[in-house]
Amino acid sequence: MSEFESDVEVEPETQVKQLDDPFCNPATPHSISFSDISTAAFNIRDGIIITPTTKSPQLSLLLGMEVYNKKEFLQVTGSFKERGARYSLHRLTAEEKQVGVTAASAGNHALALAYHGQLMNIPVTVVMPTFAPLMKISACRSYGANVILHGKDIGEARTHAFELAKTSKQKYINGFDYPDVIAGQGTIGLEILEQVKNVDAVIVPVGGGGLIAGIALAIKTLKPEVQVIGVESESCASFHNAMHNSHFKMQPESSIADGLAVPTVGVNAVYMARGIVDELVTVCEESIALAILRFLELEKSVVEGAGAVGLAAMLSGKLPQLKGKRVVNIMTGGPGGIAELTNVIAHSGASIKDIFHERAWLAANVFEVRVRVVVETREREHAMELHQILKDKYTHVTLYDKKPHFLMNA
């Protein structure tokens, strides 16, 4: 029995005024069916990667449970968002495909729409807030998307995107609450049940809620005894708040799991999740940072903060009932900052020979980690050019003129 099962309707006065989006309206929330998810799985199977779900002997030993990781970060653009994006584009009418779509996103949803829009020859406009990572902005443009930078946060970007959509007649695709997006994300649940027999629980990172709503529907339809547990950062527990109090909006704080820091959760997602999500837990920033490090050390995988919250919940003892159980943890996205750093170095023309990741996160700031990289450059001028590129992008950069002490025995 879910702790959120309720027949209570959300009172209008407790809801936050939404954009005039007919597909995400608090007054008339939409729900999808299991057949929508199975139809999505059939129609996107040739366009996305059926990602592996592999057992982790190291994490299983560390945590005292049988841990499997669903590696959604292996999608081409690095996150599960491709599923919902692909299915949403597939479902457009012929006329809508000619006109195109508009979305607001700081990263993964924009990347997914841009990539699949290019593959399917559908025009895509993405509005990204001004703080969006340069690498993701460039990647969206490389996929042919019309990228517009607007707003100091995702809320302002979304408002601008919706106004553009009304003017251009393009369909606005909400990244976590559009019904076809939820159906696409739900296909992960089908794959998990096919790949892992007798699973006891599935742990899902939660931001806007579309991912857990879709996965929970898929899993509970086929195997209602499987626990579906959501995890979000305590710095922006919007979904937890909405499920308990019917407040759909909060002001997010800075979070290492910035992909989950959604100020307004999906009204459709909350409506669907009631009664099928068993538990929601929150985790602190330090535990997320530790989880990212453990993935790097034990799994040799670089994931973003949003993709590490499930492991953070297990490491911090938030899910003691799972001891001895078979658990699937969804690694929703990546790569993180280290991969971005390697891309910057590679684009400069330098060759990376080795990389050293500090074993401990800097105590002064959980959002920083020290990385030492050995690179080969053409000549000293090239080295100085790379040094300047890195100084322009990162706060603390040191160039060693000679072999540093930590390589003396190498």
CSV table of C-alpha atoms in Angstrom, one decimal:
chain,number,residue,atom,x,y,z
A,1,MET,CA,0.0,0.0,0.0
A,2,SER,CA,1.4,3.4,-1.0
A,3,GLU,CA,1.8,6.0,1.7
A,4,PHE,CA,0.5,8.5,-0.8
A,5,GLU,CA,-2.7,6.7,-1.8
A,6,SER,CA,-5.5,9.2,-1.4
A,7,ASP,CA,-8.9,10.2,-2.9
A,8,VAL,CA,-8.4,13.8,-1.8
A,9,GLU,CA,-8.5,16.2,-4.7
A,10,VAL,CA,-6.1,19.2,-4.8
A,11,GLU,CA,-7.9,22.3,-3.8
A,12,PRO,CA,-7.7,25.1,-6.4
A,13,GLU,CA,-6.4,27.7,-3.9
A,14,THR,CA,-3.3,25.5,-3.0
A,15,GLN,CA,-2.2,25.3,-6.6
A,16,VAL,CA,0.2,27.6,-8.3
A,17,LYS,CA,-0.9,29.4,-11.4
A,18,GLN,CA,0.3,27.5,-14.4
A,19,LEU,CA,1.1,28.5,-17.9
A,20,ASP,CA,-1.8,28.0,-20.2
A,21,ASP,CA,-0.7,24.6,-21.3
A,22,PRO,CA,-3.7,22.3,-22.1
A,23,PHE,CA,-1.6,19.2,-21.5
A,24,CYS,CA,-0.4,20.3,-18.0
A,25,ASN,CA,-3.4,21.9,-16.4
A,26,PRO,CA,-3.9,21.6,-12.6
A,27,ALA,CA,-7.7,21.9,-13.1
A,28,THR,CA,-7.8,18.9,-15.5
A,29,PRO,CA,-4.8,16.6,-14.9
A,30,HIS,CA,-4.1,14.0,-17.6
A,31,SER,CA,-3.3,10.4,-16.9
A,32,ILE,CA,-1.8,7.8,-19.2
A,33,SER,CA,-2.5,4.0,-19.3
A,34,PHE,CA,-0.2,1.0,-19.3
A,35,SER,CA,-1.1,0.5,-23.0
A,36,ASP,CA,0.4,4.0,-23.7
A,37,ILE,CA,3.7,2.8,-22.2
A,38,SER,CA,3.8,-0.4,-24.1
A,39,THR,CA,2.9,1.4,-27.3
A,40,ALA,CA,5.7,3.9,-26.7
A,41,ALA,CA,8.2,1.0,-26.1
A,42,PHE,CA,7.3,-0.5,-29.5
A,43,ASN,CA,7.6,2.8,-31.4
A,44,ILE,CA,10.9,4.1,-29.9
A,45,ARG,CA,12.7,0.8,-29.8
A,46,ASP,CA,14.7,1.6,-33.0
A,47,GLY,CA,15.5,5.2,-31.9
A,48,ILE,CA,16.9,4.8,-28.4
A,49,ILE,CA,19.3,2.5,-26.7
A,50,ILE,CA,18.0,-0.4,-24.6
A,51,THR,CA,20.4,0.3,-21.8
A,52,PRO,CA,21.9,-2.5,-19.7
A,53,THR,CA,20.9,-3.2,-16.1
A,54,THR,CA,24.0,-4.8,-14.5
A,55,LYS,CA,24.7,-6.2,-11.1
A,56,SER,CA,27.3,-4.4,-9.0
A,57,PRO,CA,29.3,-6.8,-6.8
A,58,GLN,CA,31.1,-4.0,-5.1
A,59,LEU,CA,28.0,-2.0,-4.2
A,60,SER,CA,26.2,-5.1,-3.2
A,61,LEU,CA,28.9,-6.0,-0.8
A,62,LEU,CA,29.1,-2.5,0.6
A,63,LEU,CA,25.4,-2.0,1.1
A,64,GLY,CA,24.3,-5.5,2.1
A,65,MET,CA,21.8,-5.8,-0.7
A,66,GLU,CA,21.8,-7.1,-4.3
A,67,VAL,CA,22.3,-3.9,-6.3
A,68,TYR,CA,21.7,-3.6,-10.0
A,69,ASN,CA,22.3,-0.3,-11.9
A,70,LYS,CA,20.1,0.7,-14.9
A,71,LYS,CA,22.6,2.7,-17.0
A,72,GLU,CA,20.5,5.4,-18.7
A,73,PHE,CA,23.5,7.6,-19.0
A,74,LEU,CA,24.6,5.5,-21.9
A,75,GLN,CA,21.9,7.1,-24.2
A,76,VAL,CA,23.5,9.1,-27.0
A,77,THR,CA,22.9,12.4,-25.3
A,78,GLY,CA,23.6,11.1,-21.9
A,79,SER,CA,20.2,10.7,-20.2
A,80,PHE,CA,16.9,9.0,-20.0
A,81,LYS,CA,15.2,12.1,-21.5
A,82,GLU,CA,15.6,10.7,-25.0
A,83,ARG,CA,12.8,8.2,-24.4
A,84,GLY,CA,10.1,10.8,-23.8
A,85,ALA,CA,11.5,13.2,-26.4
A,86,ARG,CA,11.5,10.5,-29.1
A,87,TYR,CA,8.0,9.3,-28.4
A,88,SER,CA,6.6,12.9,-28.2
A,89,LEU,CA,8.1,13.7,-31.6
A,90,HIS,CA,6.8,10.4,-33.0
A,91,ARG,CA,3.3,11.2,-31.9
A,92,LEU,CA,3.1,14.6,-33.7
A,93,THR,CA,0.8,14.9,-36.7
A,94,ALA,CA,2.3,15.4,-40.1
A,95,GLU,CA,1.5,19.1,-40.0
A,96,GLU,CA,2.9,19.4,-36.4
A,97,LYS,CA,6.2,17.7,-37.6
A,98,GLN,CA,6.5,20.4,-40.3
A,99,VAL,CA,6.0,23.3,-37.9
A,100,GLY,CA,8.2,21.8,-35.1
A,101,VAL,CA,8.2,21.9,-31.3
A,102,THR,CA,9.4,24.3,-28.6
A,103,ALA,CA,10.7,23.4,-25.1
A,104,ALA,CA,12.4,25.0,-22.1
A,105,SER,CA,15.3,23.2,-20.5
A,106,ALA,CA,18.7,23.8,-18.9
A,107,GLY,CA,20.2,20.7,-20.5
A,108,ASN,CA,19.1,17.1,-20.9
A,109,HIS,CA,15.5,17.6,-22.3
A,110,ALA,CA,16.8,20.2,-24.7
A,111,LEU,CA,19.6,17.9,-25.9
A,112,ALA,CA,17.2,15.0,-26.3
A,113,LEU,CA,14.7,17.0,-28.4
A,114,ALA,CA,17.5,18.5,-30.5
A,115,TYR,CA,19.1,15.2,-31.2
A,116,HIS,CA,15.9,13.3,-32.1
A,117,GLY,CA,14.5,16.3,-33.9
A,118,GLN,CA,17.5,16.2,-36.2
A,119,LEU,CA,17.1,12.5,-36.8
A,120,MET,CA,13.4,12.9,-37.6
A,121,ASN,CA,13.8,16.1,-39.5
A,122,ILE,CA,11.5,18.1,-37.1
A,123,PRO,CA,12.4,21.7,-36.3
A,124,VAL,CA,13.2,22.2,-32.6
A,125,THR,CA,13.4,25.4,-30.6
A,126,VAL,CA,14.8,25.3,-27.1
A,127,VAL,CA,14.8,28.1,-24.6
A,128,MET,CA,17.7,27.7,-22.1
A,129,PRO,CA,18.3,29.9,-19.1
A,130,THR,CA,21.4,32.0,-19.2
A,131,PHE,CA,23.2,29.8,-16.7
A,132,ALA,CA,22.9,26.7,-19.0
A,133,PRO,CA,26.3,24.9,-19.5
A,134,LEU,CA,28.1,26.1,-22.6
A,135,MET,CA,28.8,22.5,-23.6
A,136,LYS,CA,25.1,21.7,-23.7
A,137,ILE,CA,24.2,24.9,-25.5
A,138,SER,CA,26.8,24.1,-28.2
A,139,ALA,CA,25.6,20.5,-28.4
A,140,CYS,CA,22.0,21.6,-29.0
A,141,ARG,CA,23.1,23.9,-31.7
A,142,SER,CA,25.3,21.2,-33.3
A,143,TYR,CA,22.1,19.1,-33.6
A,144,GLY,CA,20.4,21.9,-35.5
A,145,ALA,CA,18.2,23.2,-32.8
A,146,ASN,CA,17.3,26.9,-32.6
A,147,VAL,CA,18.7,27.8,-29.2
A,148,ILE,CA,17.5,30.9,-27.4
A,149,LEU,CA,19.1,32.0,-24.1
A,150,HIS,CA,16.6,33.7,-21.9
A,151,GLY,CA,15.9,34.0,-18.1
A,152,LYS,CA,17.9,33.7,-14.9
A,153,ASP,CA,16.1,30.5,-14.0
A,154,ILE,CA,14.2,27.7,-15.7
A,155,GLY,CA,10.9,29.3,-14.7
A,156,GLU,CA,11.6,32.4,-16.7
A,157,ALA,CA,12.9,30.3,-19.6
A,158,ARG,CA,9.7,28.3,-19.6
A,159,THR,CA,7.5,31.3,-19.6
A,160,HIS,CA,9.4,32.7,-22.6
A,161,ALA,CA,9.3,29.4,-24.4
A,162,PHE,CA,5.5,29.1,-24.0
A,163,GLU,CA,5.0,32.6,-25.4
A,164,LEU,CA,7.2,31.7,-28.4
A,165,ALA,CA,5.2,28.5,-29.0
A,166,LYS,CA,2.0,30.4,-29.1
A,167,THR,CA,3.4,32.8,-31.6
A,168,SER,CA,5.1,30.3,-33.8
A,169,LYS,CA,2.3,27.7,-33.6
A,170,GLN,CA,4.8,25.1,-32.5
A,171,LYS,CA,3.7,22.5,-29.9
A,172,TYR,CA,5.2,23.1,-26.5
A,173,ILE,CA,6.7,19.9,-25.0
A,174,ASN,CA,7.0,20.0,-21.2
A,175,GLY,CA,10.1,18.0,-20.3
A,176,PHE,CA,8.5,16.0,-17.4
A,177,ASP,CA,4.7,16.4,-17.5
A,178,TYR,CA,3.7,16.1,-21.1
A,179,PRO,CA,1.7,12.8,-21.3
A,180,ASP,CA,3.8,11.3,-24.2
A,181,VAL,CA,7.0,12.2,-22.3
A,182,ILE,CA,5.7,10.3,-19.2
A,183,ALA,CA,4.8,7.3,-21.5
A,184,GLY,CA,8.3,7.3,-23.0
A,185,GLN,CA,10.0,7.4,-19.6
A,186,GLY,CA,7.8,4.6,-18.4
A,187,THR,CA,9.5,2.2,-20.9
A,188,ILE,CA,12.4,2.0,-18.4
A,189,GLY,CA,10.1,0.1,-16.1
A,190,LEU,CA,9.3,-2.5,-18.7
A,191,GLU,CA,13.0,-3.0,-19.5
A,192,ILE,CA,13.9,-3.4,-15.8
A,193,LEU,CA,11.4,-6.2,-15.3
A,194,GLU,CA,12.7,-8.0,-18.4
A,195,GLN,CA,16.3,-7.6,-17.4
A,196,VAL,CA,16.2,-8.4,-13.7
A,197,LYS,CA,14.2,-11.3,-12.4
A,198,ASN,CA,12.5,-11.2,-9.0
A,199,VAL,CA,13.3,-7.6,-8.3
A,200,ASP,CA,12.1,-6.4,-4.9
A,201,ALA,CA,12.5,-2.6,-5.3
A,202,VAL,CA,13.3,0.1,-7.9
A,203,ILE,CA,14.8,3.4,-6.8
A,204,VAL,CA,14.0,6.4,-9.0
A,205,PRO,CA,15.5,9.9,-9.0
A,206,VAL,CA,12.7,12.5,-8.8
A,207,GLY,CA,12.6,16.0,-10.2
A,208,GLY,CA,9.4,17.1,-12.0
A,209,GLY,CA,8.0,13.6,-11.5
A,210,GLY,CA,7.4,12.3,-15.0
A,211,LEU,CA,10.0,9.6,-14.7
A,212,ILE,CA,8.7,8.0,-11.5
A,213,ALA,CA,5.1,8.4,-12.6
A,214,GLY,CA,5.8,6.4,-15.8
A,215,ILE,CA,8.0,3.8,-14.2
A,216,ALA,CA,5.6,3.2,-11.3
A,217,LEU,CA,2.7,2.7,-13.7
A,218,ALA,CA,4.6,0.2,-15.8
A,219,ILE,CA,5.9,-1.8,-12.8
A,220,LYS,CA,2.8,-1.8,-10.6
A,221,THR,CA,0.7,-2.9,-13.6
A,222,LEU,CA,2.9,-6.0,-14.2
A,223,LYS,CA,4.3,-6.7,-10.7
A,224,PRO,CA,2.4,-4.7,-8.0
A,225,GLU,CA,4.5,-6.3,-5.2
A,226,VAL,CA,7.7,-4.4,-6.4
A,227,GLN,CA,8.4,-1.3,-4.3
A,228,VAL,CA,8.8,1.9,-6.2
A,229,ILE,CA,10.8,4.4,-4.2
A,230,GLY,CA,11.6,8.0,-5.2
A,231,VAL,CA,14.6,10.0,-4.1
A,232,GLU,CA,15.2,13.8,-4.4
A,233,SER,CA,17.6,16.3,-3.0
A,234,GLU,CA,16.4,17.9,0.3
A,235,SER,CA,17.5,21.3,-1.1
A,236,CYS,CA,14.6,21.1,-3.5
A,237,ALA,CA,12.1,18.5,-2.4
A,238,SER,CA,9.3,19.8,-4.6
A,239,PHE,CA,7.7,16.5,-5.4
A,240,HIS,CA,7.8,15.3,-1.8
A,241,ASN,CA,6.1,18.6,-0.9
A,242,ALA,CA,3.4,18.2,-3.6
A,243,MET,CA,2.6,14.6,-2.7
A,244,HIS,CA,2.2,15.5,1.0
A,245,ASN,CA,0.8,19.0,1.0
A,246,SER,CA,-0.5,19.7,-2.5
A,247,HIS,CA,1.9,22.6,-2.9
A,248,PHE,CA,3.2,22.4,-6.4
A,249,LYS,CA,5.9,25.1,-6.2
A,250,MET,CA,8.9,25.9,-4.1
A,251,GLN,CA,12.1,27.9,-4.5
A,252,PRO,CA,15.0,25.6,-5.3
A,253,GLU,CA,18.4,26.1,-3.6
A,254,SER,CA,21.7,25.4,-5.3
A,255,SER,CA,22.1,21.7,-5.6
A,256,ILE,CA,24.7,19.3,-6.9
A,257,ALA,CA,21.7,17.4,-8.3
A,258,ASP,CA,20.7,20.5,-10.3
A,259,GLY,CA,18.8,18.3,-12.8
A,260,LEU,CA,16.3,17.6,-10.1
A,261,ALA,CA,16.0,21.2,-8.9
A,262,VAL,CA,12.5,21.8,-10.4
A,263,PRO,CA,10.6,24.6,-8.8
A,264,THR,CA,7.2,23.5,-10.1
A,265,VAL,CA,6.5,19.7,-10.4
A,266,GLY,CA,4.3,18.1,-12.9
A,267,VAL,CA,0.6,18.2,-12.1
A,268,ASN,CA,0.0,15.1,-14.3
A,269,ALA,CA,2.9,13.3,-12.6
A,270,VAL,CA,1.6,14.0,-9.1
A,271,TYR,CA,-1.9,13.0,-10.1
A,272,MET,CA,-0.6,9.7,-11.5
A,273,ALA,CA,1.9,9.0,-8.7
A,274,ARG,CA,-0.7,9.0,-5.9
A,275,GLY,CA,-1.4,5.4,-5.0
A,276,ILE,CA,1.5,3.8,-7.0
A,277,VAL,CA,4.6,5.3,-5.5
A,278,ASP,CA,5.4,3.5,-2.3
A,279,GLU,CA,7.9,5.9,-0.7
A,280,LEU,CA,9.7,9.2,-1.2
A,281,VAL,CA,13.0,10.1,0.6
A,282,THR,CA,15.3,13.1,0.5
A,283,VAL,CA,19.0,13.1,0.7
A,284,CYS,CA,21.6,15.8,1.6
A,285,GLU,CA,24.1,17.4,-0.7
A,286,GLU,CA,27.1,15.7,1.0
A,287,SER,CA,25.6,12.2,0.5
A,288,ILE,CA,25.0,12.9,-3.2
A,289,ALA,CA,28.6,14.0,-3.6
A,290,LEU,CA,29.8,10.8,-1.9
A,291,ALA,CA,27.6,8.7,-4.2
A,292,ILE,CA,29.1,10.3,-7.3
A,293,LEU,CA,32.6,9.5,-5.9
A,294,ARG,CA,31.6,5.9,-5.1
A,295,PHE,CA,30.2,5.4,-8.7
A,296,LEU,CA,33.6,6.7,-10.0
A,297,GLU,CA,35.6,4.5,-7.6
A,298,LEU,CA,33.6,1.3,-7.7
A,299,GLU,CA,31.8,1.4,-11.0
A,300,LYS,CA,34.2,3.5,-13.1
A,301,SER,CA,31.2,5.5,-14.1
A,302,VAL,CA,30.9,9.3,-14.2
A,303,VAL,CA,27.3,10.3,-13.5
A,304,GLU,CA,25.7,13.7,-12.7
A,305,GLY,CA,24.3,14.5,-9.3
A,306,ALA,CA,20.7,13.7,-10.4
A,307,GLY,CA,21.8,10.2,-11.4
A,308,ALA,CA,23.5,9.5,-8.1
A,309,VAL,CA,20.6,10.3,-5.6
A,310,GLY,CA,19.5,6.7,-5.5
A,311,LEU,CA,22.9,5.5,-4.3
A,312,ALA,CA,23.0,8.4,-2.0
A,313,ALA,CA,19.8,7.2,-0.3
A,314,MET,CA,21.3,3.7,0.2
A,315,LEU,CA,24.7,4.9,1.4
A,316,SER,CA,23.1,7.3,3.9
A,317,GLY,CA,20.9,4.6,5.5
A,318,LYS,CA,17.6,6.0,4.3
A,319,LEU,CA,16.3,2.7,3.0
A,320,PRO,CA,17.1,0.1,5.7
A,321,GLN,CA,14.2,-2.1,4.7
A,322,LEU,CA,16.1,-3.0,1.5
A,323,LYS,CA,18.8,-4.9,3.3
A,324,GLY,CA,19.1,-8.4,1.7
A,325,LYS,CA,16.8,-7.4,-1.1
A,326,ARG,CA,17.3,-7.3,-4.9
A,327,VAL,CA,17.3,-3.6,-5.8
A,328,VAL,CA,17.5,-1.7,-9.1
A,329,ASN,CA,19.0,1.8,-9.0
A,330,ILE,CA,18.4,4.0,-12.0
A,331,MET,CA,21.5,6.0,-13.1
A,332,THR,CA,19.5,8.6,-15.0
A,333,GLY,CA,22.1,10.8,-16.5
A,334,GLY,CA,25.7,11.7,-17.1
A,335,PRO,CA,28.4,12.5,-17.8
A,336,GLY,CA,29.2,15.1,-15.2
A,337,GLY,CA,31.9,17.8,-14.8
A,338,ILE,CA,34.9,15.5,-15.3
A,339,ALA,CA,33.7,14.5,-18.8
A,340,GLU,CA,33.0,18.1,-19.6
A,341,LEU,CA,36.6,19.0,-18.6
A,342,THR,CA,38.0,16.2,-20.8
A,343,ASN,CA,35.9,17.5,-23.7
A,344,VAL,CA,37.3,21.0,-23.2
A,345,ILE,CA,40.9,19.7,-23.2
A,346,ALA,CA,40.2,17.5,-26.3
A,347,HIS,CA,38.7,20.4,-28.2
A,348,SER,CA,41.8,22.5,-27.6
A,349,GLY,CA,43.9,19.9,-29.5
A,350,ALA,CA,45.7,18.5,-26.4
A,351,SER,CA,45.9,14.8,-25.7
A,352,ILE,CA,45.0,13.5,-22.3
A,353,LYS,CA,47.6,11.0,-21.0
A,354,ASP,CA,46.2,10.4,-17.5
A,355,ILE,CA,43.7,11.8,-15.1
A,356,PHE,CA,43.8,11.8,-11.3
A,357,HIS,CA,40.6,12.2,-9.3
A,358,GLU,CA,41.0,13.3,-5.7
A,359,ARG,CA,39.7,10.7,-3.2
A,360,ALA,CA,38.0,13.3,-1.0
A,361,TRP,CA,35.7,16.1,-1.9
A,362,LEU,CA,36.9,19.5,-0.9
A,363,ALA,CA,35.6,20.1,2.6
A,364,ALA,CA,35.0,23.8,2.0
A,365,ASN,CA,32.5,23.3,-0.8
A,366,VAL,CA,30.6,20.2,-1.8
A,367,PHE,CA,30.2,21.5,-5.3
A,368,GLU,CA,33.9,21.3,-6.1
A,369,VAL,CA,36.3,18.4,-6.7
A,370,ARG,CA,40.0,18.5,-7.5
A,371,VAL,CA,41.2,16.8,-10.6
A,372,ARG,CA,44.8,16.6,-11.9
A,373,VAL,CA,45.3,15.9,-15.6
A,374,VAL,CA,48.4,15.0,-17.5
A,375,VAL,CA,48.2,16.3,-21.1
A,376,GLU,CA,50.5,16.3,-24.1
A,377,THR,CA,50.6,19.6,-26.1
A,378,ARG,CA,52.4,20.5,-29.3
A,379,GLU,CA,54.7,23.0,-27.7
A,380,ARG,CA,54.9,25.5,-24.8
A,381,GLU,CA,52.7,28.0,-26.6
A,382,HIS,CA,50.0,25.4,-27.0
A,383,ALA,CA,50.2,24.6,-23.3
A,384,MET,CA,49.8,28.3,-22.3
A,385,GLU,CA,46.8,28.5,-24.7
A,386,LEU,CA,45.2,25.5,-23.0
A,387,HIS,CA,46.0,27.0,-19.6
A,388,GLN,CA,44.1,30.2,-20.5
A,389,ILE,CA,41.1,28.3,-21.9
A,390,LEU,CA,40.8,26.4,-18.6
A,391,LYS,CA,41.3,29.6,-16.5
A,392,ASP,CA,38.4,31.2,-18.5
A,393,LYS,CA,36.2,28.3,-17.5
A,394,TYR,CA,37.3,27.2,-14.1
A,395,THR,CA,38.1,29.1,-10.9
A,396,HIS,CA,41.2,27.3,-9.7
A,397,VAL,CA,43.7,26.2,-12.4
A,398,THR,CA,47.4,25.4,-11.9
A,399,LEU,CA,49.8,24.7,-14.7
A,400,TYR,CA,52.9,22.6,-13.7
A,401,ASP,CA,56.0,23.6,-15.6
A,402,LYS,CA,57.8,20.4,-14.7
A,403,LYS,CA,56.9,16.9,-13.5
A,404,PRO,CA,54.9,17.4,-10.3
A,405,HIS,CA,55.5,15.5,-7.1
A,406,PHE,CA,52.5,13.2,-7.5
A,407,LEU,CA,54.0,11.8,-10.7
A,408,MET,CA,57.6,11.3,-9.5
A,409,ASN,CA,57.2,7.6,-9.2
A,410,ALA,CA,55.1,7.2,-12.3
